[in-house]
Coordinates of N, CA and C and ligand atoms in Angstrom, one line a residue:
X1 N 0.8 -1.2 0.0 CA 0.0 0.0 0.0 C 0.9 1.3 0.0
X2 N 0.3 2.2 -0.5 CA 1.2 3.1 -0.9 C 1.1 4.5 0.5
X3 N 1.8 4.0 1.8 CA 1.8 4.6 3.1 C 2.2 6.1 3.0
X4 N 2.5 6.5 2.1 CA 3.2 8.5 2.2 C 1.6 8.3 2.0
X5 N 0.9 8.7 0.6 CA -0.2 9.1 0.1 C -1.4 8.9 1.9
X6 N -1.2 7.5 2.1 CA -2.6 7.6 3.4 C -1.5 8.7 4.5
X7 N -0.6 8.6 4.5 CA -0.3 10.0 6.1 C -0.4 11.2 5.6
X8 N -0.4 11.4 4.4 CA -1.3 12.5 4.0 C -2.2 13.2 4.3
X9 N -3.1 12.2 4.1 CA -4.6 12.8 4.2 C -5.0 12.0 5.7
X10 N -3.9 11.3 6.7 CA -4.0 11.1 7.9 C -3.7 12.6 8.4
X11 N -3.2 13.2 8.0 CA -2.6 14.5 8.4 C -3.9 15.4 8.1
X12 N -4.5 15.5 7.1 CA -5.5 16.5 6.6 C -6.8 16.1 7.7
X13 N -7.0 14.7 8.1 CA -8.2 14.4 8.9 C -9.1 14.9 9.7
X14 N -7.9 16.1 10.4 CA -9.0 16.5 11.3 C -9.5 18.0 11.3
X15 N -8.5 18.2 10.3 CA -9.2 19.5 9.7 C -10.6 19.4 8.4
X16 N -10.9 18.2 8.3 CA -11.6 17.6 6.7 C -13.1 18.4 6.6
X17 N -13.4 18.9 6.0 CA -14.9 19.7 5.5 C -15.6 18.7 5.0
X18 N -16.4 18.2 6.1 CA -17.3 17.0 6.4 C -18.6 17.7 5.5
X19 N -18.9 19.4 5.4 CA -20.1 19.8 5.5 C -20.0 19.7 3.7
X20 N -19.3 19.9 2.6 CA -19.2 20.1 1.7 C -19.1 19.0 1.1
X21 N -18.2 17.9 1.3 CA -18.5 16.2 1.2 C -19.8 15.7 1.4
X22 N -20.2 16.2 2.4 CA -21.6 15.7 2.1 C -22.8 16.1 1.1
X23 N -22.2 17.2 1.1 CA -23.2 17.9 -0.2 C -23.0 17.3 -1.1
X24 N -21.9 17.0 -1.9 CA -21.4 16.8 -3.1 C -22.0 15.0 -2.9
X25 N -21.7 14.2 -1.5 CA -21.9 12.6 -2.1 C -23.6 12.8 -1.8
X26 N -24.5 13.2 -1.6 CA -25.4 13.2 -1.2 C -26.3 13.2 -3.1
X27 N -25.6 14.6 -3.5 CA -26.0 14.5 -4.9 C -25.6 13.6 -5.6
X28 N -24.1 13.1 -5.3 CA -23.9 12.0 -6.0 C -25.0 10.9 -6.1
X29 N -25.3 11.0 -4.4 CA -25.6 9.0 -4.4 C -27.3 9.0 -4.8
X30 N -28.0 10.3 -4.8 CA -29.6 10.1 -4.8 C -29.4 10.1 -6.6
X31 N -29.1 10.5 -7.2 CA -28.8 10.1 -9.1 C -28.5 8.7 -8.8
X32 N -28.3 7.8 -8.5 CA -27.2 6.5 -8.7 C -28.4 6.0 -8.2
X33 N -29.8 6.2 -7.5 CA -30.6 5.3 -7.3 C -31.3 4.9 -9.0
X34 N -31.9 3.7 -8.9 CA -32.6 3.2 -10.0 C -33.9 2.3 -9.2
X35 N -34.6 1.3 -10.1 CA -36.0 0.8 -9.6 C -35.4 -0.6 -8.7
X36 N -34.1 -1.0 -9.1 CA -33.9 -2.3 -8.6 C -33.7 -2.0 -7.3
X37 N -33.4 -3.1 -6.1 CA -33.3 -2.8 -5.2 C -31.8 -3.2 -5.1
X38 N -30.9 -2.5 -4.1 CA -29.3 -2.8 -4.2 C -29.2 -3.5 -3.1
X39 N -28.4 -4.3 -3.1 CA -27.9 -5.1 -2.1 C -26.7 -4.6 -1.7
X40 N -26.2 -4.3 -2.9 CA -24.3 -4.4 -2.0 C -24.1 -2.9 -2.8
X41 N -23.3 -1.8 -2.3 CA -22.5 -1.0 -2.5 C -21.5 -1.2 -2.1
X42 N -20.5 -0.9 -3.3 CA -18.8 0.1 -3.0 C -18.6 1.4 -2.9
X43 N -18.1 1.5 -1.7 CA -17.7 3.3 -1.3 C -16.1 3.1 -1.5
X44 N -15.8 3.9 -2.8 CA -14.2 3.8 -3.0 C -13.9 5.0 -2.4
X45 N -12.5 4.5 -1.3 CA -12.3 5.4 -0.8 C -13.0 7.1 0.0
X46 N -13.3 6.0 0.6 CA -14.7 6.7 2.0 C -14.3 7.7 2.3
X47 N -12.8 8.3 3.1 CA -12.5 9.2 3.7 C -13.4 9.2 4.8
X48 N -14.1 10.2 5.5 CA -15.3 10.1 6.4 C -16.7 9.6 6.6
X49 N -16.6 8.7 4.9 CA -17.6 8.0 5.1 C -18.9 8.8 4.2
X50 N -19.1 10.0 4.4 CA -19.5 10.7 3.1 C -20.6 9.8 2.0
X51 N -19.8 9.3 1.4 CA -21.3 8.7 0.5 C -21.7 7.6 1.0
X52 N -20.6 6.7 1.6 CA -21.3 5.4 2.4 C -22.7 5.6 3.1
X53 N -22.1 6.9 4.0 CA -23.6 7.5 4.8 C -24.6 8.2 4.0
X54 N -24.7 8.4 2.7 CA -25.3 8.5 1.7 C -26.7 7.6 0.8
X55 N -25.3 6.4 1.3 CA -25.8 5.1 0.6 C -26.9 4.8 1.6
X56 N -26.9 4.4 3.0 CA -27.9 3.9 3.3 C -28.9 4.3 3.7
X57 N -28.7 6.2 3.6 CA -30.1 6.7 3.3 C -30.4 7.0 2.3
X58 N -30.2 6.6 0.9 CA -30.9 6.9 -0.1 C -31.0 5.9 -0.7
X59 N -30.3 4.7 -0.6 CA -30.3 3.5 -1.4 C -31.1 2.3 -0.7
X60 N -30.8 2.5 0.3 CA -31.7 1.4 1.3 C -30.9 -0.1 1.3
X61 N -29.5 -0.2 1.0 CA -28.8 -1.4 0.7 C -28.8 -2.1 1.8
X62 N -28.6 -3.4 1.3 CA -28.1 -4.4 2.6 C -27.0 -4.4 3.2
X63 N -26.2 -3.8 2.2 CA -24.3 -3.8 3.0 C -23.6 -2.3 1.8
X64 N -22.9 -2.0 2.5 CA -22.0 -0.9 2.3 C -20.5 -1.6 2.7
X65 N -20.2 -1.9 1.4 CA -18.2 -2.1 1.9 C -17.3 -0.4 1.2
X66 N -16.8 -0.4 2.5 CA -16.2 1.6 2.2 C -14.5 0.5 2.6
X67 N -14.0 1.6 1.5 CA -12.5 1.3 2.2 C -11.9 2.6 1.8
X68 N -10.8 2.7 2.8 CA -10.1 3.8 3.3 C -8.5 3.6 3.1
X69 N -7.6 4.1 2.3 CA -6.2 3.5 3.3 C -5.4 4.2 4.1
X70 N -6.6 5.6 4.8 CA -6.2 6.6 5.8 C -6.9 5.9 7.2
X71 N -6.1 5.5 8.3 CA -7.0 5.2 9.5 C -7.7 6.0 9.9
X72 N -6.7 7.8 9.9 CA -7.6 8.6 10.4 C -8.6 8.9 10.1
X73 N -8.7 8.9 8.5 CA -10.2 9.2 7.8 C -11.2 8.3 8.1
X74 N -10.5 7.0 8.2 CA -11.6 6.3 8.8 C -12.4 6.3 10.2
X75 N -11.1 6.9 10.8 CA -11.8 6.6 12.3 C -12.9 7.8 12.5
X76 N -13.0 9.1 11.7 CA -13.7 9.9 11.9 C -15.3 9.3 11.4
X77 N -14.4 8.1 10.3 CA -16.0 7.6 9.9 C -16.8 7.1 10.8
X78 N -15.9 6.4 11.6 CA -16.3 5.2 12.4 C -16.9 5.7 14.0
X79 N -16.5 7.3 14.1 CA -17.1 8.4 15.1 C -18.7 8.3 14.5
X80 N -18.6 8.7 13.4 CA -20.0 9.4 12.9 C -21.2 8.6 12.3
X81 N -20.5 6.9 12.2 CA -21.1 5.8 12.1 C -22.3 5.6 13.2
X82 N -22.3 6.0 14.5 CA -23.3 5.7 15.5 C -24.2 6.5 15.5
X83 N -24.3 7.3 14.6 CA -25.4 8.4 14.1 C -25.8 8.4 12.9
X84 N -24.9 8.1 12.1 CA -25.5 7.5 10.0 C -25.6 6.8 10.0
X85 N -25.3 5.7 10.8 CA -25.7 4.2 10.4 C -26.4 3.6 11.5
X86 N -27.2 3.5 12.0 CA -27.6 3.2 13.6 C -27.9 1.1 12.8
X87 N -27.9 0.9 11.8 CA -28.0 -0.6 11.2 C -27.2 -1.3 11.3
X88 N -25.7 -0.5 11.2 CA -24.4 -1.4 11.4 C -24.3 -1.8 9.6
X89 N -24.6 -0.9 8.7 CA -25.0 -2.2 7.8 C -23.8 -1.6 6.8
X90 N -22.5 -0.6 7.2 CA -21.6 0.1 6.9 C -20.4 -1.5 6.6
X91 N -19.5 -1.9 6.5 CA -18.1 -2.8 6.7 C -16.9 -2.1 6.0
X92 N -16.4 -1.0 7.2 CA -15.6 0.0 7.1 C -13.9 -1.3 7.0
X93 N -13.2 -0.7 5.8 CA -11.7 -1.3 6.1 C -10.8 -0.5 5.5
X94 N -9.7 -0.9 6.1 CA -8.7 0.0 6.0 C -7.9 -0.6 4.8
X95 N -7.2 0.3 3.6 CA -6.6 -0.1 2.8 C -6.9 0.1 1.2
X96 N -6.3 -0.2 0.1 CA -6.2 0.4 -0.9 C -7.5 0.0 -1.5
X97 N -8.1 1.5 -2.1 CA -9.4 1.2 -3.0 C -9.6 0.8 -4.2
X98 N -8.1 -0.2 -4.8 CA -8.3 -0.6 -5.5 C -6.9 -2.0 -5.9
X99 N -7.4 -2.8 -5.8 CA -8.8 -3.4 -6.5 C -9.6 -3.5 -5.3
X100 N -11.2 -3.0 -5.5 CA -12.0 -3.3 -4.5 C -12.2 -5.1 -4.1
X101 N -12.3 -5.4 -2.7 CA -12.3 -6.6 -2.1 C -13.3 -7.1 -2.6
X102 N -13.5 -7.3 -3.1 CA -15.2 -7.6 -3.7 C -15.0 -8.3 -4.7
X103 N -15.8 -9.6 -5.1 CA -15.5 -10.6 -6.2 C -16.4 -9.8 -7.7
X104 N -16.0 -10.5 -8.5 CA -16.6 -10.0 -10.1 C -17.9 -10.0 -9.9
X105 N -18.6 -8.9 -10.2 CA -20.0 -8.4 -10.8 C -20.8 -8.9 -9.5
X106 N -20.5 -8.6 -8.2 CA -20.9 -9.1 -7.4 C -21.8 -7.3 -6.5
X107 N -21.3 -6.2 -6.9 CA -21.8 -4.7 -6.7 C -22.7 -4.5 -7.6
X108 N -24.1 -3.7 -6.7 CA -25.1 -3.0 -7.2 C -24.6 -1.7 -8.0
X109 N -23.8 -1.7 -6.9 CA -23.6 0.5 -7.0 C -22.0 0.3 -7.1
X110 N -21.1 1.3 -7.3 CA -20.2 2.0 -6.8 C -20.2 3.1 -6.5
X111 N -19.9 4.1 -5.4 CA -20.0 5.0 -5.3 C -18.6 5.6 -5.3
X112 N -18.1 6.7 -5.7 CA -16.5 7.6 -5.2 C -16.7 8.8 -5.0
X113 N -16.9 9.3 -4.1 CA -16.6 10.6 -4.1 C -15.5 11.5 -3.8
X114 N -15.4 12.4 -5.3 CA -14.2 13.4 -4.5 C -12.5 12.5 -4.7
X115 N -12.7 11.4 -5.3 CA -11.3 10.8 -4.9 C -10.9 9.9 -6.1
X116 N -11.5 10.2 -7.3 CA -10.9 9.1 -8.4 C -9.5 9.8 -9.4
X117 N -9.5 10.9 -8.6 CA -8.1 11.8 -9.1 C -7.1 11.1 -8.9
X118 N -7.5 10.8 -7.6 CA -6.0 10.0 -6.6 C -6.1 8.6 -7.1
X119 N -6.9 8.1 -7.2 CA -6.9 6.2 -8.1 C -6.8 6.1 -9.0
X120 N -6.8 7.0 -10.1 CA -6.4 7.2 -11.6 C -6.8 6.0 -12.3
X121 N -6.6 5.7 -13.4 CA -7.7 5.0 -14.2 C -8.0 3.4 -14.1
X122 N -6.8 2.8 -13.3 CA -7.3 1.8 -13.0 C -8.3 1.3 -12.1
X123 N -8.8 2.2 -11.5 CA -10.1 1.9 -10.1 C -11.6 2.3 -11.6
X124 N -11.8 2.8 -12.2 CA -12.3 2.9 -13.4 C -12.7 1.0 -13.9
X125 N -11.5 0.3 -14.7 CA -11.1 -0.6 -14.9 C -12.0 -1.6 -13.7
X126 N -11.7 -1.5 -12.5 CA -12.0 -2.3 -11.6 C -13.7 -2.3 -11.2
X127 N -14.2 -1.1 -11.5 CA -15.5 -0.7 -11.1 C -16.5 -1.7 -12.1
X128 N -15.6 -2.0 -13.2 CA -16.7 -2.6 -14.5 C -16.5 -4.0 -14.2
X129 N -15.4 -4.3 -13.1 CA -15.5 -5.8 -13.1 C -16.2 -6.2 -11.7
X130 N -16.5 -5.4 -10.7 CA -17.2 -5.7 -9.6 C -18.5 -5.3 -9.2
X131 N -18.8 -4.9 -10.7 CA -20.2 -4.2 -10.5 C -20.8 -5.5 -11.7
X132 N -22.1 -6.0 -11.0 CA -23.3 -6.8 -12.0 C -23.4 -6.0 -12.9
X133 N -23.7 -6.6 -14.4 CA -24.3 -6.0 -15.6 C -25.4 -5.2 -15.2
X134 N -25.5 -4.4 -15.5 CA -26.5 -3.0 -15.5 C -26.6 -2.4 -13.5
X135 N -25.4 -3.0 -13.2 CA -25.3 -1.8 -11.8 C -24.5 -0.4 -12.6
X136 N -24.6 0.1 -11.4 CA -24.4 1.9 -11.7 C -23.2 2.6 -11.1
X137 N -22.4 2.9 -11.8 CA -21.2 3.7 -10.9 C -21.5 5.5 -10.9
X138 N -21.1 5.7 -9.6 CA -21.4 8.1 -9.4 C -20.5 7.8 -9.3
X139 N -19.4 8.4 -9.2 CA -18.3 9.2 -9.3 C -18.0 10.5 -9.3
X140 N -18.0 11.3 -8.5 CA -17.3 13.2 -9.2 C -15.9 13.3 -8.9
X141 N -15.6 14.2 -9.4 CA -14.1 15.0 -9.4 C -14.4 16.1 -9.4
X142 N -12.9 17.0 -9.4 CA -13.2 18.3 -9.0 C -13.1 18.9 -10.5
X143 N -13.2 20.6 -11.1 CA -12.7 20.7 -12.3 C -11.7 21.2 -12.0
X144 N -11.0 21.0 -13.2 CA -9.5 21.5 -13.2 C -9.3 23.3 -12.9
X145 N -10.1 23.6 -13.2 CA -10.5 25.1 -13.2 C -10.4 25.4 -11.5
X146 N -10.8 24.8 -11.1 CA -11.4 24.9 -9.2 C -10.1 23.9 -8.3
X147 N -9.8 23.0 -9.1 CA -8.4 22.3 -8.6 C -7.0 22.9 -8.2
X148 N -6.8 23.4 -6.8 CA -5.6 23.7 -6.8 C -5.1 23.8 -5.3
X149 N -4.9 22.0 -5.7 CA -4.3 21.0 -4.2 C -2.7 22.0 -3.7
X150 N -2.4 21.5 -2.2 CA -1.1 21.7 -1.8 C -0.4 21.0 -2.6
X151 N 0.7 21.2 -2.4 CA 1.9 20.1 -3.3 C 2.0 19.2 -2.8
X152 N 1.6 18.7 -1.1 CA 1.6 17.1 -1.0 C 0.4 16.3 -1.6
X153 N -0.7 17.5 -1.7 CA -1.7 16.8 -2.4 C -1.4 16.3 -3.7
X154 N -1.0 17.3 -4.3 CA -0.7 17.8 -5.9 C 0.2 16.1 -6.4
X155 N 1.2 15.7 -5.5 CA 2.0 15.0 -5.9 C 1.3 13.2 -6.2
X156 N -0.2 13.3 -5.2 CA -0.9 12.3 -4.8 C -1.7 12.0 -6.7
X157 N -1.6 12.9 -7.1 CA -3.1 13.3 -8.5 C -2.5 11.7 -9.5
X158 N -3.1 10.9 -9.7 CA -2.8 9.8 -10.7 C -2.7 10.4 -12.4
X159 N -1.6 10.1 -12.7 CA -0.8 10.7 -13.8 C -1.7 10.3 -14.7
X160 N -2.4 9.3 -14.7 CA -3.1 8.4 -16.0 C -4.6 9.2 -16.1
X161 N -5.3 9.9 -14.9 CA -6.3 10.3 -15.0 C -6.2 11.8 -15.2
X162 N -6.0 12.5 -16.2 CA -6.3 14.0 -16.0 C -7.9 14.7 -15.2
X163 N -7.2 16.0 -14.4 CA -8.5 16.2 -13.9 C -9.2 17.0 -14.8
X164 N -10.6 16.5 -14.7 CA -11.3 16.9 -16.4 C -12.0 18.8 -16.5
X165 N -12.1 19.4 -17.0 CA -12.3 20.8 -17.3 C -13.6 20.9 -17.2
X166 N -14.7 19.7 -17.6 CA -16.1 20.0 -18.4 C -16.8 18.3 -18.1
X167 N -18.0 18.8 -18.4 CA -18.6 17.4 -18.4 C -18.5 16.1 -19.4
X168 N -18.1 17.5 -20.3 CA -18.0 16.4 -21.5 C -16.4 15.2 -21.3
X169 N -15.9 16.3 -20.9 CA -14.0 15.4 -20.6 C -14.0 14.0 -19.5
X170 N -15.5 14.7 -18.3 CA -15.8 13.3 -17.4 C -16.5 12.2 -17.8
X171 N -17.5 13.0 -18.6 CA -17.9 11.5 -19.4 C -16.9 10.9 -19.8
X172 N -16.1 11.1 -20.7 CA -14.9 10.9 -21.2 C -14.6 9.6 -20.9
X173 N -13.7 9.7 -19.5 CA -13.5 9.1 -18.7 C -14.0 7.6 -18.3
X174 N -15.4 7.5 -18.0 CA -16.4 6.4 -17.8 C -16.5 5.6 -19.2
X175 N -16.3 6.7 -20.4 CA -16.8 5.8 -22.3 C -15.5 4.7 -22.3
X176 N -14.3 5.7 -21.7 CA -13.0 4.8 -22.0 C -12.9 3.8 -21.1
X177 N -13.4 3.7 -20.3 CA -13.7 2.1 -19.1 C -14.8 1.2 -19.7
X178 N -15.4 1.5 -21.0 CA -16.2 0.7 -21.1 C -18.1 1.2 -20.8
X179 N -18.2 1.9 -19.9 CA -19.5 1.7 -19.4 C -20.2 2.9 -20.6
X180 N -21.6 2.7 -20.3 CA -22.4 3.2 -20.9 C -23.7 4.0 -20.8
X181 N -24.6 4.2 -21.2 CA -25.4 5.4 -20.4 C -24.9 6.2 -19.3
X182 N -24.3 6.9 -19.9 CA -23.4 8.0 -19.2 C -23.8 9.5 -19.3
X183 N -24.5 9.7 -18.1 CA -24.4 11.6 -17.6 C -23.3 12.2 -16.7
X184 N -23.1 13.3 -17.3 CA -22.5 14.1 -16.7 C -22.6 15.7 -16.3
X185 N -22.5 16.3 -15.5 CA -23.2 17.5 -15.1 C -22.2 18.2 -14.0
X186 N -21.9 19.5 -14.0 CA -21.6 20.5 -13.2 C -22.1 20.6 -12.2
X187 N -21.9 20.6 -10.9 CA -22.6 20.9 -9.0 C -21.9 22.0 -8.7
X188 N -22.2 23.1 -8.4 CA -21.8 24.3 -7.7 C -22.4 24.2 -6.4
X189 N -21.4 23.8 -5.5 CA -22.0 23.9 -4.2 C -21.7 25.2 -3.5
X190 N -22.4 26.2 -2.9 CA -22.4 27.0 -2.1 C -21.6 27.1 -0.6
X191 N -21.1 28.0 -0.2 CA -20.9 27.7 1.3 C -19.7 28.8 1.6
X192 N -18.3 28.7 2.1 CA -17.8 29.3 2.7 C -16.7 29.0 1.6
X193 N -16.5 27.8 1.2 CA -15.7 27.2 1.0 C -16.0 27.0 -0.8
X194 N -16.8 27.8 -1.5 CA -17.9 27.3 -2.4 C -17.0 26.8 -4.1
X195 N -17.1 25.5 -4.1 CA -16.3 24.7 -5.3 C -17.3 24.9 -6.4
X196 N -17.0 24.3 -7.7 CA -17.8 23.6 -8.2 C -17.2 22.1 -9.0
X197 N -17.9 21.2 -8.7 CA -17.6 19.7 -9.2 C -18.3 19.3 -10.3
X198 N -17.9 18.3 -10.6 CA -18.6 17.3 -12.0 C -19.4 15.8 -11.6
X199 N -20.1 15.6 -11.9 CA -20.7 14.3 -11.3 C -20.8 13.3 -12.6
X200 N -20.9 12.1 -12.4 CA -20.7 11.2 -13.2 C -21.4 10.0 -13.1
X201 N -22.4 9.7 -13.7 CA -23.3 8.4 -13.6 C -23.5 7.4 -14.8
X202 N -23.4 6.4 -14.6 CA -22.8 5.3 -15.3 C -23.2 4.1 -15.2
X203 N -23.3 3.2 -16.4 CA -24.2 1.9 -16.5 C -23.1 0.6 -16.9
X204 N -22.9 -0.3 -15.9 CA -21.9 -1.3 -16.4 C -23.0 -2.5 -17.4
X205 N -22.9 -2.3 -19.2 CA -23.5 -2.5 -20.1 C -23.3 -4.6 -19.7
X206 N -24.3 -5.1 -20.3 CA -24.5 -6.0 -20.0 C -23.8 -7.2 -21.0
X207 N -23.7 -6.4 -21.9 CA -22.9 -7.6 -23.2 C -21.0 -7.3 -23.5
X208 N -20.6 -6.9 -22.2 CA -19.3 -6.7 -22.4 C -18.7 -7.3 -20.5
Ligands
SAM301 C1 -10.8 14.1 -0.9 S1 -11.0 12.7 0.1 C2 -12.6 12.1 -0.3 C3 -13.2 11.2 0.7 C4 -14.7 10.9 0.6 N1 -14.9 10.0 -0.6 C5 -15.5 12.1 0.6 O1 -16.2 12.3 -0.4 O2 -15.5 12.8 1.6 C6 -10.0 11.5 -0.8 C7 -9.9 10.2 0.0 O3 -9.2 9.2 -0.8 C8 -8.4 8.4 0.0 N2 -7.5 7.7 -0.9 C9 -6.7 8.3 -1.8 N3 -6.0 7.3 -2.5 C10 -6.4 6.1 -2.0 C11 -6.1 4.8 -2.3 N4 -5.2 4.5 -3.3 N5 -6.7 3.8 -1.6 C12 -7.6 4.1 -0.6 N6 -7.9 5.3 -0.3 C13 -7.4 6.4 -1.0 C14 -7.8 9.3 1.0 O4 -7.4 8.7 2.1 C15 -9.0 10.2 1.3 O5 -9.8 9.8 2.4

C-alpha cells in the first residue's frame, strides 16, 4: 500500500470539511438510485464515510463495503457511524481502493466521491468488473479550473487520470472504461468554501 499518500490525508483528517463532502456525495448518491433494489454498495475510498452514509439513506442497501487507506479518515467515519448508520450495515476497512475486495460483478452501485483523481484509471477498470451487468457507478471529481491541491496533495493526483475541465471530458473518462449510459453535469455547491464539481453516472452494459 502506498503509506506516504494515506499519512497524508491522515494529516488532513481533522481538519476535513465534512459539510461540503456531504453535499457533493449526497448529490452524487440520490442520481445513482434506480428501480432495482441494491444489495451491495462500494464506497471507493470513503475518507469520512460521506457517500457510504449517503448510501444507506438513499439506497436502502443491505451492505456498504467503504474502504479507506487513511485510519484517520476512517476513524472519523467510524465516530459518525453511531449516528448515519444506527443498522451497522456500513463494513468500514482499512486499505487500498483498489482493487475493491469484492469478487466480479458481485456490486449493485459503486459510489467515489471526490477521490478518483487520486486512483487514476485503474479503479475505473475495476468498477466494470465488480459491479453486476447493468449496476451503476457516481463518481465526481473536481474541475480542473477549481483544482488547486497543496503540493503534498498535488503529488498524490494519478498521472493516468487528467483532472477533467467539463462534463464532457468526465464522461470521457467512464466511455473509456467501457460503461455506458453515461451523464455528466456540473454541481456548484455553495458555502464558505464554495467549489464547483462534476458528477458522473454510469451503467456497467451487460454484453461486455
Ligand atoms: C478528498 S478525500 C474524499 C473522501 C470521501 N470520498 C468524501 O467524499 O468525503 C480522498 C480520499 O481518498 C483516499 N484515498 C486516496 N487514494 C487512495 C487509495 N489508493 N486507496 C484508498 N484510499 C485512498 C484518501 O485517504 C481520502 O480519504
Amino acid at each position: 500500500m502506498d503509506t506516504t499518500g494515506a499519512a497524508a490525508f491522515d494529516a488532513a483528517a481533522d481538519g476535513y470539511d465534512d459539510a461540503f463532502h456531504t453535499t457533493v456525495a449526497d448529490a452524487l448518491t440520490v442520481r445513482a438510485a434506480g428501480a432495482d433494489p441494491v444489495r451491495l454498495v462500494y464506497d471507493a475510498a470513503t475518507g469520512s464515510g460521506a457517500a457510504a452514509f449517503a448510501a444507506v439513506r438513499l439506497l436502502d442497501p443491505e451492505r456498504v463495503v467503504a474502504v479507506d487507506f487513511s485510519p484517520r479518515m476512517l476513524e472519523r467515519a467510524r465516530q459518525r457511524a453511531d449516528r448515519l448508520d444506527p443498522g451497522g450495515r456500513i463494513d468500514w476497512r482499512t486499505g487500498p481502493a483498489v482493487p475493491a475486495p469484492l469478487p466480479d460483478g458481485s456490486a449493485d452501485v459503486v459510489l467515489c466521491a471526490s477521490s478518483l483523481h487520486f486512483l487514476g484509471a485503474a479503479a475505473l477498470r475495476d468498477w466494470r468488473r465488480v459491479l453486476r451487468p447493468g449496476g451503476r457507478v457516481a463518481f465526481s471529481l473536481p474541475t480542473a479550473a477549481t483544482f488547486t491541491p497543496s503540493a503534498a496533495f498535488a503529488a498524490l493526483v494519478a498521472a493516468d487520470l487528467p483532472v477533467p475541465d467539463a462534463p464532457d471530458a468526465a464522461a470521457a473518462l467512464a466511455a473509456a472504461a467501457g460503461f455506458t449510459g453515461i451523464t455528466a453535469e456540473r454541481l456548484d455547491v455553495a458555502g464558505p468554501h464554495a467549489r464547483t464539481v462534476l458528477l458522473v453516472h454510469a451503467t456497467r452494459p451487460h454484453d461486455r
